[in-house]
Short mmCIF file of C-alpha atoms in Angstrom, two decimals:
data_model
loop_
_atom_site.label_atom_id
_atom_site.label_comp_id
_atom_site.label_asym_id
_atom_site.label_seq_id
_atom_site.Cartn_x
_atom_site.Cartn_y
_atom_site.Cartn_z
CA MET A 1 113.12 174.00 41.08
CA LYS A 2 111.13 176.67 39.14
CA LYS A 3 108.40 178.32 40.90
CA ASN A 4 104.84 177.59 39.75
CA ARG A 5 103.93 180.47 37.21
CA LYS A 6 100.49 180.82 39.03
CA GLY A 7 102.49 181.13 42.35
CA SER A 8 99.46 180.63 44.74
CA ASP A 9 98.31 177.13 43.91
CA THR A 10 98.85 174.45 46.59
CA ARG A 11 98.32 170.84 46.97
CA ARG A 12 96.71 169.19 50.04
CA SER A 13 99.95 168.66 51.42
CA GLY A 14 100.53 172.46 51.47
CA LYS A 15 103.57 172.22 49.29
CA PRO A 16 103.50 174.65 46.25
CA ALA A 17 102.06 172.97 43.03
CA VAL A 18 104.50 172.78 40.35
CA SER A 19 103.32 173.03 36.58
CA SER A 20 104.26 170.24 34.15
CA ALA A 21 106.04 172.84 32.01
CA ALA A 22 108.41 173.71 35.02
CA LEU A 23 109.02 170.24 35.80
CA LEU A 24 110.14 169.50 32.29
CA ASP A 25 111.90 172.94 31.90
CA LEU A 26 109.73 174.09 29.01
CA PRO A 27 109.71 177.53 27.65
CA VAL A 28 105.95 177.84 27.72
CA ALA A 29 103.26 176.73 30.06
CA LYS A 30 99.51 176.17 29.76
CA ASN A 31 97.53 179.40 29.32
CA ASP A 32 100.65 181.34 28.17
CA GLU A 33 100.35 183.69 25.28
CA VAL A 34 103.15 183.97 22.75
CA VAL A 35 103.78 185.15 19.25
CA ILE A 36 105.31 182.44 16.96
CA ASP A 37 106.22 181.79 13.33
CA ILE A 38 104.53 179.20 11.61
CA ILE A 39 107.10 177.04 9.76
CA GLY A 40 105.01 174.07 8.36
CA MET A 41 101.99 172.09 8.72
CA ASN A 42 101.83 168.54 9.95
CA HIS A 43 99.77 165.59 8.51
CA ASP A 44 96.71 166.60 10.45
CA GLY A 45 96.76 170.16 8.87
CA GLU A 46 97.71 171.94 11.91
CA GLY A 47 100.30 174.82 11.78
CA VAL A 48 103.66 173.96 13.27
CA GLY A 49 105.38 176.74 15.11
CA ARG A 50 108.34 177.07 17.51
CA ALA A 51 108.49 178.95 20.72
CA ASP A 52 112.19 179.16 21.81
CA GLY A 53 112.73 175.77 19.96
CA TYR A 54 109.76 174.19 21.51
CA THR A 55 107.18 172.87 19.01
CA LEU A 56 103.54 173.99 19.20
CA PHE A 57 100.75 172.73 17.01
CA VAL A 58 98.28 175.33 16.06
CA GLN A 59 94.81 174.48 14.48
CA GLY A 60 94.02 176.96 11.64
CA ALA A 61 97.59 178.39 11.11
CA LEU A 62 99.12 178.30 7.76
CA PRO A 63 103.03 177.96 6.92
CA GLY A 64 104.53 181.47 6.55
CA GLU A 65 102.37 183.12 9.08
CA LYS A 66 103.11 184.82 12.24
CA ALA A 67 100.46 184.24 14.84
CA ARG A 68 99.73 184.93 18.54
CA VAL A 69 98.63 181.86 20.06
CA LYS A 70 97.47 180.56 23.62
CA VAL A 71 99.14 177.33 25.06
CA LEU A 72 96.39 174.82 25.55
CA LYS A 73 98.37 171.90 26.41
CA THR A 74 102.30 170.84 26.83
CA LYS A 75 103.99 167.48 26.52
CA LYS A 76 107.75 166.83 26.70
CA GLN A 77 108.53 167.10 23.14
CA TYR A 78 105.65 169.25 21.68
CA GLY A 79 102.55 171.14 22.77
CA TYR A 80 99.11 172.48 21.44
CA ALA A 81 98.10 176.03 21.17
CA LYS A 82 95.02 177.92 20.01
CA LEU A 83 95.05 180.67 17.49
CA LEU A 84 94.18 183.98 18.72
CA GLU A 85 95.46 186.45 16.24
CA LEU A 86 97.20 186.73 12.88
CA VAL A 87 100.12 189.18 13.04
CA GLU A 88 101.13 188.12 9.45
CA GLN A 89 99.05 186.19 7.13
CA SER A 90 100.09 183.66 4.43
CA PRO A 91 99.33 184.63 0.78
CA ASN A 92 97.60 181.14 0.63
CA ARG A 93 95.08 182.16 3.28
CA ILE A 94 91.58 182.51 1.99
CA ALA A 95 88.06 182.70 3.47
CA ALA A 96 86.63 179.11 3.87
CA PRO A 97 83.41 179.01 1.58
CA CYS A 98 81.59 176.45 3.79
CA PRO A 99 79.54 178.12 6.59
CA ILE A 100 80.06 175.33 9.16
CA TYR A 101 83.74 174.88 8.24
CA ASP A 102 84.95 175.68 11.60
CA GLN A 103 82.64 173.42 13.38
CA CYS A 104 82.56 170.33 11.12
CA GLY A 105 85.60 167.97 11.12
CA GLY A 106 84.93 166.68 7.37
CA CYS A 107 87.52 169.21 5.64
CA GLN A 108 90.74 170.54 7.28
CA LEU A 109 92.19 172.84 4.55
CA GLN A 110 89.34 175.16 3.10
CA HIS A 111 91.11 178.07 4.70
CA MET A 112 94.27 177.44 2.21
CA SER A 113 94.10 178.07 -1.56
CA TYR A 114 93.78 175.30 -3.65
CA ALA A 115 97.24 175.96 -5.26
CA GLY A 116 98.71 176.02 -1.77
CA GLN A 117 96.98 172.69 -1.00
CA LEU A 118 98.44 171.00 -3.97
CA GLU A 119 102.10 172.23 -3.22
CA TRP A 120 101.62 171.28 0.51
CA LYS A 121 100.55 167.73 -0.43
CA ARG A 122 103.59 167.26 -2.67
CA GLN A 123 105.78 168.56 0.05
CA LEU A 124 104.24 166.12 2.52
CA VAL A 125 105.20 163.24 0.21
CA VAL A 126 108.65 164.58 -0.31
CA ASP A 127 109.01 164.99 3.59
CA ASN A 128 108.06 161.43 4.20
CA LEU A 129 110.15 159.95 1.53
CA GLU A 130 113.06 161.64 3.22
CA ARG A 131 112.35 161.37 6.78
CA ILE A 132 110.81 157.90 7.01
CA GLY A 133 112.34 156.16 3.87
CA LYS A 134 115.71 157.92 4.00
CA LEU A 135 115.39 158.37 0.36
CA ARG A 136 117.03 161.02 -1.95
CA VAL A 137 114.59 163.30 -3.73
CA VAL A 138 115.09 165.35 -6.67
CA ARG A 139 112.90 167.89 -8.53
CA GLU A 140 112.69 169.44 -11.86
CA ALA A 141 114.52 172.68 -12.41
CA ALA A 142 111.97 175.36 -13.52
CA GLY A 143 111.98 175.47 -17.44
CA ALA A 144 115.33 173.78 -17.70
CA GLY A 145 114.28 170.11 -18.23
CA GLU A 146 116.92 169.45 -15.47
CA THR A 147 116.67 167.84 -12.04
CA ARG A 148 118.27 168.83 -8.88
CA VAL A 149 118.19 167.57 -5.34
CA GLU A 150 115.75 169.25 -2.95
CA ASP A 151 117.39 171.97 -1.10
CA GLY A 152 119.52 170.73 1.70
CA GLN A 153 117.77 167.26 1.41
CA ASP A 154 120.40 164.81 0.21
CA THR A 155 120.53 162.17 2.84
CA GLY A 156 123.65 160.62 1.45
CA ASN A 157 122.31 157.28 0.44
CA SER A 158 123.59 155.63 -2.89
CA ASP A 159 120.63 156.56 -5.34
CA ARG A 160 122.27 157.65 -8.47
CA GLU A 161 119.54 159.91 -9.61
CA GLY A 162 117.12 160.01 -6.69
CA ILE A 163 113.31 160.09 -7.00
CA LEU A 164 111.54 162.67 -9.04
CA VAL A 165 108.48 163.76 -7.17
CA ARG A 166 106.00 165.44 -9.67
CA PRO A 167 103.59 168.32 -8.78
CA THR A 168 100.28 167.16 -7.44
CA LEU A 169 97.79 166.45 -10.00
CA GLY A 170 94.72 168.41 -8.77
CA MET A 171 91.00 169.13 -10.10
CA SER A 172 89.94 172.05 -12.42
CA GLU A 173 86.94 172.17 -10.27
CA PRO A 174 87.74 170.90 -6.71
CA TRP A 175 84.07 170.94 -5.37
CA ARG A 176 81.24 168.69 -5.36
CA TYR A 177 83.44 165.64 -6.18
CA ARG A 178 82.18 162.96 -3.62
CA ASN A 179 79.96 160.30 -5.09
CA LYS A 180 79.18 158.63 -1.75
CA SER A 181 77.57 160.46 1.40
CA GLN A 182 77.81 158.73 4.81
CA VAL A 183 75.58 160.86 7.19
CA PRO A 184 75.45 159.96 10.95
CA ILE A 185 71.84 160.68 12.31
CA GLY A 186 71.00 162.03 15.63
CA VAL A 187 67.95 163.59 17.32
CA THR A 188 67.21 167.24 18.74
CA GLU A 189 63.94 168.65 20.05
CA GLY A 190 63.13 169.39 16.26
CA GLY A 191 63.49 165.81 15.49
CA LEU A 192 66.06 164.05 13.17
CA VAL A 193 69.32 165.60 12.33
CA GLY A 194 72.18 164.44 10.24
CA GLY A 195 75.32 165.86 9.00
CA PHE A 196 78.91 165.17 10.15
CA TYR A 197 80.73 164.91 13.54
CA ALA A 198 82.03 168.22 14.93
CA ARG A 199 85.88 168.25 14.88
CA GLY A 200 87.37 165.86 17.50
CA SER A 201 83.98 164.58 18.73
CA HIS A 202 80.96 162.59 17.99
CA ARG A 203 78.51 165.44 18.40
CA ILE A 204 76.54 165.70 15.09
CA VAL A 205 76.64 169.01 13.37
CA ASP A 206 73.20 169.35 11.34
CA MET A 207 73.79 170.36 7.74
CA GLU A 208 71.64 170.69 4.66
CA THR A 209 74.49 171.12 2.23
CA CYS A 210 78.11 169.91 1.87
CA LEU A 211 80.38 171.80 -0.80
CA ILE A 212 82.39 168.59 -1.47
CA GLN A 213 79.37 166.27 -1.89
CA HIS A 214 77.61 165.78 -5.14
CA GLU A 215 74.46 168.11 -5.05
CA GLN A 216 72.11 165.22 -5.44
CA ASN A 217 73.55 163.48 -2.47
CA ASP A 218 72.81 166.57 -0.31
CA GLU A 219 69.08 166.69 -1.82
CA VAL A 220 68.56 162.88 -1.13
CA VAL A 221 69.92 163.00 2.59
CA SER A 222 67.76 166.18 3.17
CA ARG A 223 64.51 164.41 1.71
CA VAL A 224 65.17 161.14 3.81
CA LYS A 225 65.61 163.21 7.04
CA ALA A 226 62.24 165.02 6.29
CA ILE A 227 60.56 161.81 5.59
CA GLY A 228 61.81 160.26 8.78
CA ARG A 229 60.68 163.21 10.76
CA LYS A 230 57.21 162.96 9.35
CA LEU A 231 56.88 159.14 10.10
CA GLY A 232 58.48 159.48 13.54
CA ILE A 233 61.55 157.48 13.01
CA THR A 234 63.72 157.60 15.96
CA ALA A 235 67.65 158.25 15.78
CA TYR A 236 70.28 155.83 17.31
CA ASN A 237 71.80 157.08 20.55
CA GLU A 238 75.46 156.16 20.91
CA GLU A 239 75.34 156.43 24.77
CA THR A 240 72.07 154.55 25.50
CA GLY A 241 72.18 152.22 22.25
CA GLN A 242 68.45 152.88 21.99
CA GLY A 243 66.89 154.44 18.66
CA LEU A 244 66.58 153.12 15.09
CA LEU A 245 68.29 155.18 12.47
CA ARG A 246 72.17 155.29 12.70
CA HIS A 247 73.39 156.44 9.37
CA VAL A 248 71.95 157.32 5.84
CA VAL A 249 74.30 156.38 3.02
CA VAL A 250 73.79 157.80 -0.44
CA LYS A 251 75.66 156.49 -3.54
CA ILE A 252 75.48 158.21 -7.03
CA GLY A 253 76.99 157.17 -10.33
CA PHE A 254 78.39 160.31 -11.81
CA ALA A 255 78.25 158.85 -15.33
CA THR A 256 74.92 157.09 -15.04
CA ARG A 257 73.23 159.36 -12.50
CA GLU A 258 71.83 156.32 -10.92
CA MET A 259 71.38 156.64 -7.00
CA MET A 260 71.17 154.26 -4.23
CA ILE A 261 70.04 154.79 -0.57
CA VAL A 262 71.23 152.59 2.35
CA LEU A 263 69.38 152.98 5.69
CA VAL A 264 71.61 151.61 8.48
CA THR A 265 69.37 150.65 11.25
CA ASN A 266 69.89 149.49 14.87
CA GLY A 267 67.48 146.53 14.32
CA GLU A 268 65.74 144.44 11.78
CA ARG A 269 62.26 146.07 11.75
CA ILE A 270 61.64 149.53 10.13
CA PRO A 271 58.32 151.13 11.10
CA CYS A 272 56.41 152.52 8.23
CA VAL A 273 58.90 150.96 5.82
CA ASN A 274 56.29 150.97 2.94
CA GLU A 275 55.59 154.57 3.43
CA TRP A 276 59.28 155.37 3.46
CA ILE A 277 59.72 153.62 0.12
CA SER A 278 56.67 155.11 -1.49
CA ALA A 279 57.68 158.75 -0.60
CA ILE A 280 61.37 158.07 -1.71
CA ARG A 281 60.19 156.75 -4.98
CA GLU A 282 57.82 159.67 -5.31
CA GLU A 283 60.19 162.59 -4.30
CA LEU A 284 63.53 161.21 -5.68
CA PRO A 285 63.07 159.53 -9.07
CA ALA A 286 66.77 159.01 -9.69
CA VAL A 287 66.80 156.60 -6.79
CA VAL A 288 66.81 153.16 -8.19
CA SER A 289 67.80 151.11 -5.28
CA VAL A 290 66.74 151.26 -1.53
CA CYS A 291 68.64 149.06 0.83
CA GLN A 292 68.74 148.21 4.55
CA ASN A 293 71.98 147.45 6.63
CA VAL A 294 71.47 146.04 10.01
CA ASN A 295 74.06 147.13 12.72
CA THR A 296 73.04 146.41 16.35
CA ARG A 297 76.67 146.61 17.71
CA LYS A 298 77.90 149.35 19.89
CA THR A 299 80.55 150.58 17.43
CA ASN A 300 81.66 153.25 15.48
CA VAL A 301 81.94 151.14 12.34
CA ILE A 302 79.16 152.33 10.17
CA PHE A 303 78.02 148.96 8.42
CA GLY A 304 76.70 145.68 10.04
CA ASP A 305 77.02 142.18 8.58
CA VAL A 306 73.24 141.94 7.12
CA THR A 307 72.28 143.93 3.99
CA ARG A 308 68.97 143.47 2.27
CA VAL A 309 67.33 145.26 -0.83
CA LEU A 310 64.16 146.88 0.42
CA TRP A 311 63.13 148.10 -3.20
CA GLY A 312 64.71 148.19 -6.65
CA ARG A 313 68.04 146.66 -7.62
CA GLU A 314 70.91 145.41 -5.80
CA VAL A 315 73.45 147.64 -7.63
CA ILE A 316 73.97 150.87 -9.30
CA HIS A 317 76.40 151.38 -12.25
CA ASP A 318 79.16 153.86 -13.00
CA TYR A 319 82.00 154.05 -15.43
CA ILE A 320 85.78 155.04 -14.87
CA GLY A 321 86.85 155.95 -18.40
CA ASP A 322 85.40 153.09 -20.53
CA VAL A 323 85.16 150.54 -17.80
CA LYS A 324 81.76 149.81 -16.17
CA PHE A 325 81.33 148.85 -12.63
CA ALA A 326 78.49 147.53 -10.70
CA ILE A 327 78.43 149.17 -7.14
CA SER A 328 76.52 147.25 -4.25
CA ALA A 329 75.66 148.60 -0.93
CA ARG A 330 78.81 147.40 0.65
CA SER A 331 81.17 147.72 -2.45
CA PHE A 332 84.34 149.72 -2.02
CA TYR A 333 84.48 152.32 -4.83
CA GLN A 334 86.66 155.41 -5.13
CA VAL A 335 84.52 158.40 -3.81
CA ASN A 336 86.02 160.78 -6.44
CA PRO A 337 85.50 159.36 -9.94
CA ALA A 338 86.90 161.95 -11.94
CA GLN A 339 90.33 161.88 -10.04
CA THR A 340 90.09 158.03 -9.92
CA GLU A 341 90.54 158.13 -13.77
CA VAL A 342 93.58 160.37 -13.37
CA LEU A 343 94.89 158.17 -10.50
CA TYR A 344 94.52 155.02 -12.61
CA GLY A 345 95.61 156.70 -15.83
CA LYS A 346 99.08 157.47 -14.01
CA THR A 347 99.14 153.87 -12.83
CA VAL A 348 98.73 152.40 -16.43
CA GLU A 349 101.53 154.95 -17.53
CA TYR A 350 103.82 153.78 -14.98
CA ALA A 351 103.25 150.12 -15.54
CA GLY A 352 104.50 150.74 -19.14
CA LEU A 353 102.16 148.29 -20.78
CA THR A 354 102.64 147.47 -24.46
CA GLY A 355 99.68 144.79 -24.52
CA ALA A 356 102.23 141.83 -24.07
CA GLU A 357 102.67 142.06 -20.25
CA THR A 358 101.35 139.79 -17.52
CA VAL A 359 100.30 141.95 -14.33
CA ILE A 360 99.37 141.01 -10.78
CA ASP A 361 97.12 143.35 -9.10
CA ALA A 362 97.45 143.00 -5.18
CA TYR A 363 94.69 144.35 -2.98
CA CYS A 364 92.49 144.42 -6.18
CA GLY A 365 89.22 145.15 -4.23
CA ILE A 366 86.27 144.97 -6.78
CA GLY A 367 88.78 145.08 -9.63
CA THR A 368 88.76 148.67 -10.43
CA ILE A 369 92.52 148.97 -11.10
CA SER A 370 92.73 145.28 -12.56
CA LEU A 371 90.20 146.16 -15.01
CA PHE A 372 91.77 149.47 -16.18
CA LEU A 373 95.10 147.57 -16.44
CA ALA A 374 93.35 144.91 -18.48
CA GLN A 375 92.54 147.26 -21.40
CA HIS A 376 96.42 147.28 -22.06
CA ALA A 377 97.90 144.03 -20.85
CA LYS A 378 97.82 140.57 -22.07
CA LYS A 379 96.73 139.09 -18.77
CA VAL A 380 95.88 140.49 -15.26
CA TYR A 381 95.59 138.50 -12.05
CA GLY A 382 93.87 140.13 -9.15
CA VAL A 383 93.85 138.93 -5.54
CA GLU A 384 91.95 140.39 -2.44
CA ILE A 385 91.36 138.89 1.07
CA VAL A 386 87.72 139.99 1.03
CA LYS A 387 85.46 137.36 -0.49
CA GLU A 388 82.55 139.65 -1.49
CA ALA A 389 84.96 142.05 -3.28
CA ILE A 390 86.31 139.20 -5.34
CA GLU A 391 82.66 138.31 -6.19
CA ASP A 392 82.22 141.87 -7.19
CA ALA A 393 85.35 142.09 -9.26
CA ARG A 394 84.43 138.78 -11.05
CA ALA A 395 80.93 140.40 -11.87
CA ASN A 396 82.70 143.54 -13.17
CA ALA A 397 85.10 141.48 -15.48
CA GLU A 398 82.04 139.85 -16.92
CA LEU A 399 79.99 143.04 -17.36
CA ASN A 400 82.91 144.35 -19.47
CA GLY A 401 83.53 141.24 -21.43
CA MET A 402 87.05 140.85 -20.07
CA LYS A 403 87.93 137.23 -20.27
CA HIS A 404 91.80 137.67 -19.66
CA VAL A 405 91.46 138.64 -16.02
CA GLU A 406 91.27 136.18 -13.18
CA PHE A 407 90.58 136.99 -9.52
CA GLU A 408 91.38 134.82 -6.57
CA VAL A 409 90.40 135.13 -2.80
CA GLY A 410 93.13 135.22 -0.32
CA ALA A 411 96.05 137.24 1.11
CA SER A 412 98.36 138.39 -1.62
CA GLU A 413 101.39 137.07 0.30
CA ASP A 414 99.79 133.46 0.21
CA VAL A 415 98.35 133.58 -3.14
CA ILE A 416 101.06 134.95 -5.21
CA PRO A 417 103.82 132.62 -4.27
CA ARG A 418 101.30 129.84 -5.13
CA TRP A 419 100.79 131.35 -8.66
CA LYS A 420 104.47 131.55 -9.14
CA GLU A 421 104.75 127.79 -8.28
CA GLN A 422 102.10 127.26 -10.92
CA GLY A 423 104.37 128.95 -13.42
CA ILE A 424 102.68 132.38 -13.45
CA GLU A 425 105.48 135.20 -13.88
CA ALA A 426 104.60 138.88 -13.56
CA ASP A 427 106.21 141.46 -15.70
CA VAL A 428 104.37 144.06 -13.49
CA ILE A 429 103.08 144.04 -9.88
CA VAL A 430 100.72 146.65 -8.83
CA VAL A 431 99.90 147.22 -5.10
CA ASP A 432 97.17 149.52 -3.70
CA PRO A 433 97.36 148.55 -0.09
CA PRO A 434 95.20 150.19 2.97
CA ARG A 435 96.58 153.03 5.00
CA LYS A 436 98.79 150.48 6.92
CA GLY A 437 100.83 149.79 3.89
CA CYS A 438 101.96 146.49 2.39
CA ASP A 439 102.25 143.48 4.52
CA PRO A 440 105.95 142.69 5.07
CA ARG A 441 105.57 139.20 3.57
CA LEU A 442 103.97 140.60 0.33
CA LEU A 443 107.13 142.89 -0.06
CA GLU A 444 109.31 139.65 0.44
CA THR A 445 107.25 138.00 -2.17
CA ILE A 446 107.58 140.90 -4.57
CA LEU A 447 111.46 140.72 -4.17
CA GLU A 448 111.35 136.93 -4.71
CA MET A 449 109.11 137.39 -7.96
CA LYS A 450 111.53 139.94 -9.29
CA PRO A 451 109.13 141.72 -11.68
CA GLU A 452 110.71 144.33 -13.99
CA ARG A 453 108.47 147.05 -12.49
CA VAL A 454 106.41 147.57 -9.27
CA VAL A 455 103.72 150.18 -9.28
CA TYR A 456 102.78 151.32 -5.73
CA VAL A 457 99.42 153.20 -5.35
CA SER A 458 99.35 154.77 -1.77
CA CYS A 459 96.78 156.48 0.45
CA ASN A 460 99.39 157.22 3.11
CA PRO A 461 102.81 158.79 2.46
CA SER A 462 104.39 157.54 5.66
CA THR A 463 103.73 153.84 4.89
CA LEU A 464 104.65 154.43 1.30
CA ALA A 465 108.10 155.70 2.34
CA ARG A 466 108.64 152.80 4.63
CA ASP A 467 107.86 150.22 1.90
CA LEU A 468 109.85 151.99 -0.75
CA ARG A 469 112.80 151.72 1.54
CA VAL A 470 112.28 147.98 2.07
CA LEU A 471 111.98 147.61 -1.86
CA LYS A 472 114.91 149.79 -2.41
CA ASP A 473 117.03 147.54 -0.04
CA GLY A 474 115.89 144.59 -1.97
CA GLY A 475 117.08 145.92 -5.32
CA TYR A 476 114.31 148.24 -6.76
CA ARG A 477 114.82 151.98 -7.33
CA THR A 478 111.90 154.26 -7.12
CA VAL A 479 112.09 156.58 -10.29
CA GLU A 480 109.08 158.66 -9.84
CA VAL A 481 106.26 159.62 -7.54
CA THR A 482 103.20 161.54 -8.62
CA PRO A 483 100.73 162.86 -5.85
CA VAL A 484 97.18 162.77 -7.00
CA ASP A 485 94.63 165.09 -4.97
CA MET A 486 91.78 162.76 -4.48
CA PHE A 487 90.25 164.50 -1.84
CA PRO A 488 90.48 168.35 -2.19
CA HIS A 489 90.23 170.53 1.08
CA THR A 490 91.27 167.48 3.17
CA VAL A 491 94.71 166.37 4.37
CA HIS A 492 94.58 163.27 2.53
CA VAL A 493 96.77 162.61 -0.53
CA GLU A 494 97.15 159.71 -2.72
CA SER A 495 100.42 158.93 -4.60
CA VAL A 496 101.50 156.60 -7.45
CA ALA A 497 105.15 155.51 -7.64
CA VAL A 498 107.11 153.54 -10.04
CA LEU A 499 109.90 151.24 -9.23
CA MET A 500 112.34 149.53 -11.73
CA ARG A 501 114.57 146.56 -10.97
CA ASP A 502 118.14 147.60 -10.58
#
């Protein structure tokens, strides 16, 4: 057995202590300093390096760099290390413009050029399709109008052409894009603070500005905090369960400039509520709705079950393209409206609509994709398991005068077969599932329905790859995937895939 690297540590029994690295016969141990090449980046945005073949994840390191690191923790297959010094820098490395970037956990990629982020997100999609989906990927040959297999990545399956993964569709101005701010509130000796949780913790980093938030959201949060301090409002304490104000949620319509404030409170009663509302109305004239959400549970979930309007309207409005949406306090609405239009535009393009098709939108939410598709389809059916979302979807269809759209509450895998029994046949099925991907029964339902096309909108490349494999085995060929950068400077990537029936 190898001798402990520290040599002198002993256990109570008097026997020499043995490090986990020695027990596992690893090439490095905790506190070792080594120089490694960073060969990639994982889905959390950590650099991936190798020390004598052993994988180390390094926060802040970029692919193509050589770095001196200190080992923090070792496991059997991999470990974690701290970046000490860059021996060689990546050409994609830039200085992060946000002053609290190193503390805040909201963004992970500000130290990487935007062009580098877009290429990495495309590669993340490619890697998942190949590694998890065991699917063959091709890419366009530069300037030749031809395609070729990704270097060394032909997995030997029977795809005739393989999947073309397009370059990531990014933003011309990738800052100040978020229309919703959800700010946790805490307290210090100076009173209320609000910002974001520090990386890997629930310690609140106070901030006055966030470079990915709309400027007016920053202004509203700052004013609400100041008003709360003046009125002596207490902040919720996660450990004790005491205190009132848990979160301040701000929503803005990019097209309409209408704003909503939601005060998430640990209890029904808000002291000085009239003074709060008067001050908000006086100082923030763009605000047309002030709501309260009550959440008394000990949980990290932001919203509770009870929401009421304290002043103003129940909803604000915004547009995606020509489609108008009503957004309530609890509505799910994409946070980047500019890129949402890009994402939905690609969805419509992949659906290949001529105006004669019947489309089913599974996981339809408040009807955003459904109504976008309805501009180009003969009939659209939307299904969603959340009752309140379907109520919003129906209201949004009425708001836009779209009478050829129907929505139903329920699980897609239950509702769609019932539609089929009623004689409803879909030319195109669109799915936009949560991060866990499609329910296996929904995939079975799609294979039974046999639409000519399936368009898959994904927020998670790994579950996208898994589900595309299932659909391939059931007789569908993924033709093309386009990543869309909905969340610049973070590790998240959305994708749209189009599948055709073989």
